[in-house]
């Protein structure tokens, strides 16, 4: 069945280092992918998205890479800050127009001062 | 800015009670979703709605029902709450269509059933 998974449940990095959070997806027909950030006590917030016709997209301090060959998605955060500490979810959209998303289980990013 | 609000941040109910969780969005979005979030399981879709009075089951609809009488409001109903429904409940909305399917989330309702 469809599933989206993250490789590591927890990632601990030093403040100022770059962080890389990985995600594997199983539905080769998915055409849209999103990364969400969820801080403690809050709902998930959109970080960045990418369509299947792209392999890289950059935002402010964040980059998403998409490798369709191996069905792998990653989120890179440059110069990680304490405020980046949160749970990060990847999500994919199957080819439909309902806006339905399939979420991965999440990776907790811990930033050490 | 899109705003999705949920009626309660924290709720404590007894086993067997009927529970209503309300969600309201202010961006005229067609699609609305209810998820539950549990440690180690991520977000699991309970129900979604792509139009007023329309609903579709998600991955874990058992024990839940929904109501969408107005476009901006999507309610989740636990007909007879059970302890295994203790969870964080998240509502989300998005526009209809093939374009961006970014979902906007509410702050969540942490429900405890005792």
PDB file of C-alpha atoms in Angstrom:
ATOM      1  CA  UNK A   1       0.000   0.000   0.000  1.00  0.00           C
ATOM      2  CA  UNK A   2       0.924   3.634  -0.046  1.00  0.00           C
ATOM      3  CA  UNK A   3       3.265   4.795   2.652  1.00  0.00           C
ATOM      4  CA  UNK A   4       5.636   7.580   3.328  1.00  0.00           C
ATOM      5  CA  UNK A   5       8.380   7.023   5.800  1.00  0.00           C
ATOM      6  CA  UNK A   6      11.222   8.870   7.401  1.00  0.00           C
ATOM      7  CA  UNK A   7      14.515   7.127   7.954  1.00  0.00           C
ATOM      8  CA  UNK A   8      15.243   8.326  11.473  1.00  0.00           C
ATOM      9  CA  UNK A   9      12.819   9.125  14.277  1.00  0.00           C
ATOM     10  CA  UNK A  10      15.281  11.535  15.937  1.00  0.00           C
ATOM     11  CA  UNK A  11      18.097  13.708  14.650  1.00  0.00           C
ATOM     12  CA  UNK A  12      20.369  15.676  16.945  1.00  0.00           C
ATOM     13  CA  UNK A  13      22.585  18.436  15.521  1.00  0.00           C
ATOM     14  CA  UNK A  14      24.777  21.205  16.837  1.00  0.00           C
ATOM     15  CA  UNK A  15      23.583  24.764  16.458  1.00  0.00           C
ATOM     16  CA  UNK A  16      25.061  26.238  13.295  1.00  0.00           C
ATOM     17  CA  UNK A  17      25.485  22.899  11.540  1.00  0.00           C
ATOM     18  CA  UNK A  18      23.446  21.842   8.546  1.00  0.00           C
ATOM     19  CA  UNK A  19      20.642  19.314   9.049  1.00  0.00           C
ATOM     20  CA  UNK A  20      19.437  16.720   6.589  1.00  0.00           C
ATOM     21  CA  UNK A  21      16.144  14.947   7.167  1.00  0.00           C
ATOM     22  CA  UNK A  22      15.276  12.070   4.879  1.00  0.00           C
ATOM     23  CA  UNK A  23      12.056  10.557   3.673  1.00  0.00           C
ATOM     24  CA  UNK A  24      11.224   7.579   1.462  1.00  0.00           C
ATOM     25  CA  UNK A  25       7.942   7.286  -0.388  1.00  0.00           C
ATOM     26  CA  UNK A  26       6.409   4.312  -2.111  1.00  0.00           C
ATOM     27  CA  UNK A  27       3.901   5.690  -4.618  1.00  0.00           C
ATOM     28  CA  UNK A  28       5.715   6.396  -7.867  1.00  0.00           C
ATOM     29  CA  UNK A  29       2.584   8.164  -9.178  1.00  0.00           C
ATOM     30  CA  UNK A  30       2.727  10.889  -6.513  1.00  0.00           C
ATOM     31  CA  UNK A  31       3.303  14.259  -8.107  1.00  0.00           C
ATOM     32  CA  UNK A  32       3.505  16.695  -5.221  1.00  0.00           C
ATOM     33  CA  UNK A  33       5.474  16.593  -1.982  1.00  0.00           C
ATOM     34  CA  UNK A  34       5.464  18.822   1.071  1.00  0.00           C
ATOM     35  CA  UNK A  35       7.562  19.229   4.185  1.00  0.00           C
ATOM     36  CA  UNK A  36       5.836  20.335   7.372  1.00  0.00           C
ATOM     37  CA  UNK A  37       7.261  21.505  10.677  1.00  0.00           C
ATOM     38  CA  UNK A  38       5.384  20.906  13.909  1.00  0.00           C
ATOM     39  CA  UNK A  39       6.462  22.664  17.067  1.00  0.00           C
ATOM     40  CA  UNK A  40       5.366  21.410  20.444  1.00  0.00           C
ATOM     41  CA  UNK A  41       1.713  22.183  21.120  1.00  0.00           C
ATOM     42  CA  UNK A  42       1.014  23.465  17.614  1.00  0.00           C
ATOM     43  CA  UNK A  43      -0.386  22.161  14.375  1.00  0.00           C
ATOM     44  CA  UNK A  44       1.935  21.378  11.431  1.00  0.00           C
ATOM     45  CA  UNK A  45       3.117  24.358   9.418  1.00  0.00           C
ATOM     46  CA  UNK A  46       4.101  24.362   5.760  1.00  0.00           C
ATOM     47  CA  UNK A  47       7.842  24.703   5.091  1.00  0.00           C
ATOM     48  CA  UNK A  48       8.413  23.975   1.430  1.00  0.00           C
ATOM     49  CA  UNK A  49       6.973  21.925  -1.407  1.00  0.00           C
ATOM     50  CA  UNK A  50       8.174  20.404  -4.652  1.00  0.00           C
ATOM     51  CA  UNK A  51       6.510  18.965  -7.725  1.00  0.00           C
ATOM     52  CA  UNK A  52       7.583  15.766  -9.396  1.00  0.00           C
ATOM     53  CA  UNK A  53       8.881  17.611 -12.463  1.00  0.00           C
ATOM     54  CA  UNK A  54      11.592  19.191 -10.308  1.00  0.00           C
ATOM     55  CA  UNK A  55      14.506  17.676  -8.426  1.00  0.00           C
ATOM     56  CA  UNK A  56      15.450  20.612  -6.232  1.00  0.00           C
ATOM     57  CA  UNK A  57      13.785  23.634  -4.734  1.00  0.00           C
ATOM     58  CA  UNK A  58      15.205  26.219  -2.384  1.00  0.00           C
ATOM     59  CA  UNK A  59      13.593  28.403   0.200  1.00  0.00           C
ATOM     60  CA  UNK A  60      14.937  30.524   2.974  1.00  0.00           C
ATOM     61  CA  UNK A  61      17.605  28.341   4.660  1.00  0.00           C
ATOM     62  CA  UNK A  62      15.817  25.221   3.445  1.00  0.00           C
ATOM     63  CA  UNK A  63      16.264  23.059   0.374  1.00  0.00           C
ATOM     64  CA  UNK A  64      14.185  20.100  -0.699  1.00  0.00           C
ATOM     65  CA  UNK A  65      15.677  17.447  -2.948  1.00  0.00           C
ATOM     66  CA  UNK A  66      13.613  14.893  -4.830  1.00  0.00           C
ATOM     67  CA  UNK A  67      15.085  11.716  -6.308  1.00  0.00           C
ATOM     68  CA  UNK A  68      12.313   9.981  -8.215  1.00  0.00           C
ATOM     69  CA  UNK A  69      14.546   7.119  -9.275  1.00  0.00           C
ATOM     70  CA  UNK A  70      14.839   5.845  -5.727  1.00  0.00           C
ATOM     71  CA  UNK A  71      11.692   7.571  -4.434  1.00  0.00           C
ATOM     72  CA  UNK A  72      13.551   9.631  -1.896  1.00  0.00           C
ATOM     73  CA  UNK A  73      12.909  13.096  -0.530  1.00  0.00           C
ATOM     74  CA  UNK A  74      15.143  15.132   1.741  1.00  0.00           C
ATOM     75  CA  UNK A  75      14.965  18.402   3.602  1.00  0.00           C
ATOM     76  CA  UNK A  76      18.161  20.326   4.194  1.00  0.00           C
ATOM     77  CA  UNK A  77      18.260  23.084   6.772  1.00  0.00           C
ATOM     78  CA  UNK A  78      21.268  25.391   6.624  1.00  0.00           C
ATOM     79  CA  UNK A  79      22.855  26.819   9.772  1.00  0.00           C
ATOM     80  CA  UNK A  80      20.404  25.099  12.093  1.00  0.00           C
ATOM     81  CA  UNK A  81      19.064  27.268  14.896  1.00  0.00           C
ATOM     82  CA  UNK A  82      17.402  26.402  18.229  1.00  0.00           C
ATOM     83  CA  UNK A  83      14.096  27.588  16.758  1.00  0.00           C
ATOM     84  CA  UNK A  84      14.345  24.779  14.211  1.00  0.00           C
ATOM     85  CA  UNK A  85      13.797  22.201  16.948  1.00  0.00           C
ATOM     86  CA  UNK A  86      10.543  20.481  16.025  1.00  0.00           C
ATOM     87  CA  UNK A  87       9.070  17.400  14.416  1.00  0.00           C
ATOM     88  CA  UNK A  88       9.356  17.381  10.620  1.00  0.00           C
ATOM     89  CA  UNK A  89       6.918  15.496   8.409  1.00  0.00           C
ATOM     90  CA  UNK A  90       7.090  14.742   4.737  1.00  0.00           C
ATOM     91  CA  UNK A  91       3.862  14.210   2.830  1.00  0.00           C
ATOM     92  CA  UNK A  92       2.953  13.141  -0.690  1.00  0.00           C
ATOM     93  CA  UNK A  93      -0.090  13.644  -2.859  1.00  0.00           C
ATOM     94  CA  UNK A  94      -1.387  10.703  -4.854  1.00  0.00           C
ATOM     95  CA  UNK A  95      -2.650  11.713  -8.284  1.00  0.00           C
ATOM     96  CA  UNK A  96      -6.047  13.058  -7.289  1.00  0.00           C
ATOM     97  CA  UNK A  97      -7.729  16.419  -6.901  1.00  0.00           C
ATOM     98  CA  UNK A  98      -9.053  15.999  -3.409  1.00  0.00           C
ATOM     99  CA  UNK A  99      -5.990  17.524  -1.797  1.00  0.00           C
ATOM    100  CA  UNK A 100      -5.522  14.334   0.180  1.00  0.00           C
ATOM    101  CA  UNK A 101      -2.030  13.878   1.593  1.00  0.00           C
ATOM    102  CA  UNK A 102      -0.202  10.846   2.914  1.00  0.00           C
ATOM    103  CA  UNK A 103       2.099  11.685   5.798  1.00  0.00           C
ATOM    104  CA  UNK A 104       5.260  10.065   7.047  1.00  0.00           C
ATOM    105  CA  UNK A 105       5.772   9.353  10.730  1.00  0.00           C
ATOM    106  CA  UNK A 106       7.970  12.333  11.467  1.00  0.00           C
ATOM    107  CA  UNK A 107      11.546  13.050  12.507  1.00  0.00           C
ATOM    108  CA  UNK A 108      12.263  14.958  15.691  1.00  0.00           C
ATOM    109  CA  UNK A 109      15.067  17.478  15.189  1.00  0.00           C
ATOM    110  CA  UNK A 110      16.925  18.437  18.340  1.00  0.00           C
ATOM    111  CA  UNK A 111      19.312  21.380  18.135  1.00  0.00           C
ATOM    112  CA  UNK A 112      22.055  21.455  20.742  1.00  0.00           C
ATOM    113  CA  UNK A 113      23.370  24.878  21.770  1.00  0.00           C
TER     114      UNK A 113
ATOM    115  CA  UNK B   1      -3.389  34.616   6.215  1.00  0.00           C
ATOM    116  CA  UNK B   2      -5.376  31.425   6.261  1.00  0.00           C
ATOM    117  CA  UNK B   3      -6.767  30.658   9.633  1.00  0.00           C
ATOM    118  CA  UNK B   4      -8.020  27.304  10.793  1.00  0.00           C
ATOM    119  CA  UNK B   5      -9.457  27.276  14.280  1.00  0.00           C
ATOM    120  CA  UNK B   6     -10.536  24.397  16.479  1.00  0.00           C
ATOM    121  CA  UNK B   7     -13.095  24.780  19.224  1.00  0.00           C
ATOM    122  CA  UNK B   8     -10.968  23.464  22.090  1.00  0.00           C
ATOM    123  CA  UNK B   9      -7.267  23.007  22.760  1.00  0.00           C
ATOM    124  CA  UNK B  10      -7.813  20.482  25.549  1.00  0.00           C
ATOM    125  CA  UNK B  11     -10.808  18.295  26.258  1.00  0.00           C
ATOM    126  CA  UNK B  12     -11.465  15.613  28.859  1.00  0.00           C
ATOM    127  CA  UNK B  13     -14.441  13.306  28.391  1.00  0.00           C
ATOM    128  CA  UNK B  14     -15.743  10.125  29.959  1.00  0.00           C
ATOM    129  CA  UNK B  15     -16.093   6.772  28.229  1.00  0.00           C
ATOM    130  CA  UNK B  16     -19.408   6.544  26.426  1.00  0.00           C
ATOM    131  CA  UNK B  17     -19.948  10.285  26.051  1.00  0.00           C
ATOM    132  CA  UNK B  18     -20.749  11.830  22.702  1.00  0.00           C
ATOM    133  CA  UNK B  19     -18.008  14.249  21.723  1.00  0.00           C
ATOM    134  CA  UNK B  20     -18.072  17.048  19.151  1.00  0.00           C
ATOM    135  CA  UNK B  21     -14.892  18.603  17.792  1.00  0.00           C
ATOM    136  CA  UNK B  22     -15.436  21.700  15.694  1.00  0.00           C
ATOM    137  CA  UNK B  23     -13.213  23.169  13.019  1.00  0.00           C
ATOM    138  CA  UNK B  24     -13.668  26.451  11.164  1.00  0.00           C
ATOM    139  CA  UNK B  25     -11.604  27.889   8.294  1.00  0.00           C
ATOM    140  CA  UNK B  26     -11.870  31.397   6.921  1.00  0.00           C
ATOM    141  CA  UNK B  27     -10.404  31.036   3.415  1.00  0.00           C
ATOM    142  CA  UNK B  28     -13.364  29.581   1.548  1.00  0.00           C
ATOM    143  CA  UNK B  29     -11.526  26.277   1.071  1.00  0.00           C
ATOM    144  CA  UNK B  30     -13.459  23.420  -0.463  1.00  0.00           C
ATOM    145  CA  UNK B  31     -11.546  20.554   1.143  1.00  0.00           C
ATOM    146  CA  UNK B  32     -11.389  19.881   4.857  1.00  0.00           C
ATOM    147  CA  UNK B  33      -9.774  17.052   6.761  1.00  0.00           C
ATOM    148  CA  UNK B  34      -9.701  15.463  10.195  1.00  0.00           C
ATOM    149  CA  UNK B  35      -6.603  13.628  11.389  1.00  0.00           C
ATOM    150  CA  UNK B  36      -5.529  12.047  14.603  1.00  0.00           C
ATOM    151  CA  UNK B  37      -1.931  12.137  15.659  1.00  0.00           C
ATOM    152  CA  UNK B  38      -0.370   9.532  17.947  1.00  0.00           C
ATOM    153  CA  UNK B  39       3.256   8.967  18.932  1.00  0.00           C
ATOM    154  CA  UNK B  40       5.051   6.760  16.432  1.00  0.00           C
ATOM    155  CA  UNK B  41       2.085   6.685  14.055  1.00  0.00           C
ATOM    156  CA  UNK B  42       2.229  10.146  12.521  1.00  0.00           C
ATOM    157  CA  UNK B  43      -0.928  11.742  11.146  1.00  0.00           C
ATOM    158  CA  UNK B  44      -3.695   9.370  10.158  1.00  0.00           C
ATOM    159  CA  UNK B  45      -6.659  10.554   8.127  1.00  0.00           C
ATOM    160  CA  UNK B  46     -10.048   9.929   9.731  1.00  0.00           C
ATOM    161  CA  UNK B  47     -12.441  11.648   7.302  1.00  0.00           C
ATOM    162  CA  UNK B  48     -12.341  14.330   4.690  1.00  0.00           C
ATOM    163  CA  UNK B  49     -14.861  16.449   2.852  1.00  0.00           C
ATOM    164  CA  UNK B  50     -14.514  18.081  -0.562  1.00  0.00           C
ATOM    165  CA  UNK B  51     -17.775  19.973  -0.511  1.00  0.00           C
ATOM    166  CA  UNK B  52     -20.703  20.868   1.696  1.00  0.00           C
ATOM    167  CA  UNK B  53     -22.602  17.761   2.756  1.00  0.00           C
ATOM    168  CA  UNK B  54     -19.995  15.553   1.075  1.00  0.00           C
ATOM    169  CA  UNK B  55     -17.719  13.277   3.066  1.00  0.00           C
ATOM    170  CA  UNK B  56     -15.350  10.431   2.450  1.00  0.00           C
ATOM    171  CA  UNK B  57     -13.769   7.950   4.801  1.00  0.00           C
ATOM    172  CA  UNK B  58     -10.093   8.179   5.410  1.00  0.00           C
ATOM    173  CA  UNK B  59      -7.841   5.462   6.721  1.00  0.00           C
ATOM    174  CA  UNK B  60      -9.312   5.073  10.214  1.00  0.00           C
ATOM    175  CA  UNK B  61     -13.006   6.118  10.201  1.00  0.00           C
ATOM    176  CA  UNK B  62     -14.256   3.524  12.685  1.00  0.00           C
ATOM    177  CA  UNK B  63     -15.831   5.085  15.756  1.00  0.00           C
ATOM    178  CA  UNK B  64     -16.102   8.517  14.142  1.00  0.00           C
ATOM    179  CA  UNK B  65     -18.547  10.440  12.013  1.00  0.00           C
ATOM    180  CA  UNK B  66     -18.442  13.912  10.488  1.00  0.00           C
ATOM    181  CA  UNK B  67     -20.738  16.712   9.488  1.00  0.00           C
ATOM    182  CA  UNK B  68     -20.262  19.490   6.931  1.00  0.00           C
ATOM    183  CA  UNK B  69     -23.382  21.658   6.795  1.00  0.00           C
ATOM    184  CA  UNK B  70     -21.526  24.846   5.900  1.00  0.00           C
ATOM    185  CA  UNK B  71     -18.445  25.308   3.764  1.00  0.00           C
ATOM    186  CA  UNK B  72     -16.370  26.836   6.534  1.00  0.00           C
ATOM    187  CA  UNK B  73     -17.198  24.306   9.243  1.00  0.00           C
ATOM    188  CA  UNK B  74     -16.283  20.651   9.552  1.00  0.00           C
ATOM    189  CA  UNK B  75     -17.243  18.729  12.667  1.00  0.00           C
ATOM    190  CA  UNK B  76     -15.854  15.453  13.958  1.00  0.00           C
ATOM    191  CA  UNK B  77     -18.160  13.381  16.137  1.00  0.00           C
ATOM    192  CA  UNK B  78     -17.262  10.567  18.474  1.00  0.00           C
ATOM    193  CA  UNK B  79     -20.595   8.832  18.959  1.00  0.00           C
ATOM    194  CA  UNK B  80     -19.484   6.961  22.079  1.00  0.00           C
ATOM    195  CA  UNK B  81     -16.015   7.938  23.228  1.00  0.00           C
ATOM    196  CA  UNK B  82     -13.607   5.183  24.186  1.00  0.00           C
ATOM    197  CA  UNK B  83     -10.211   5.327  25.856  1.00  0.00           C
ATOM    198  CA  UNK B  84      -8.445   4.335  22.628  1.00  0.00           C
ATOM    199  CA  UNK B  85      -9.686   7.574  21.112  1.00  0.00           C
ATOM    200  CA  UNK B  86      -7.461   9.557  23.436  1.00  0.00           C
ATOM    201  CA  UNK B  87      -5.304  11.447  20.987  1.00  0.00           C
ATOM    202  CA  UNK B  88      -4.389  14.750  19.383  1.00  0.00           C
ATOM    203  CA  UNK B  89      -6.951  15.698  16.724  1.00  0.00           C
ATOM    204  CA  UNK B  90      -5.943  18.006  13.900  1.00  0.00           C
ATOM    205  CA  UNK B  91      -8.154  19.705  11.375  1.00  0.00           C
ATOM    206  CA  UNK B  92      -6.876  20.976   8.023  1.00  0.00           C
ATOM    207  CA  UNK B  93      -8.211  22.664   4.918  1.00  0.00           C
ATOM    208  CA  UNK B  94      -7.096  23.242   1.348  1.00  0.00           C
ATOM    209  CA  UNK B  95      -8.421  24.540  -1.923  1.00  0.00           C
ATOM    210  CA  UNK B  96      -9.953  22.170  -4.396  1.00  0.00           C
ATOM    211  CA  UNK B  97      -8.188  21.248  -7.587  1.00  0.00           C
ATOM    212  CA  UNK B  98      -4.900  20.128  -8.991  1.00  0.00           C
ATOM    213  CA  UNK B  99      -2.930  23.148  -7.934  1.00  0.00           C
ATOM    214  CA  UNK B 100      -1.170  23.542  -4.652  1.00  0.00           C
ATOM    215  CA  UNK B 101      -2.480  21.017  -2.197  1.00  0.00           C
ATOM    216  CA  UNK B 102      -0.786  22.552   0.788  1.00  0.00           C
ATOM    217  CA  UNK B 103      -2.971  21.850   3.759  1.00  0.00           C
ATOM    218  CA  UNK B 104      -3.412  24.490   6.432  1.00  0.00           C
ATOM    219  CA  UNK B 105      -3.704  23.063   9.916  1.00  0.00           C
ATOM    220  CA  UNK B 106      -5.438  24.152  13.052  1.00  0.00           C
ATOM    221  CA  UNK B 107      -3.668  24.125  16.428  1.00  0.00           C
ATOM    222  CA  UNK B 108      -5.100  20.759  17.423  1.00  0.00           C
ATOM    223  CA  UNK B 109      -7.375  19.458  20.157  1.00  0.00           C
ATOM    224  CA  UNK B 110      -5.856  17.131  22.716  1.00  0.00           C
ATOM    225  CA  UNK B 111      -8.659  14.809  23.763  1.00  0.00           C
ATOM    226  CA  UNK B 112      -8.418  12.586  26.818  1.00  0.00           C
ATOM    227  CA  UNK B 113     -11.074   9.935  27.364  1.00  0.00           C
ATOM    228  CA  UNK B 114     -11.163   8.518  30.881  1.00  0.00           C
TER     229      UNK B 114
END
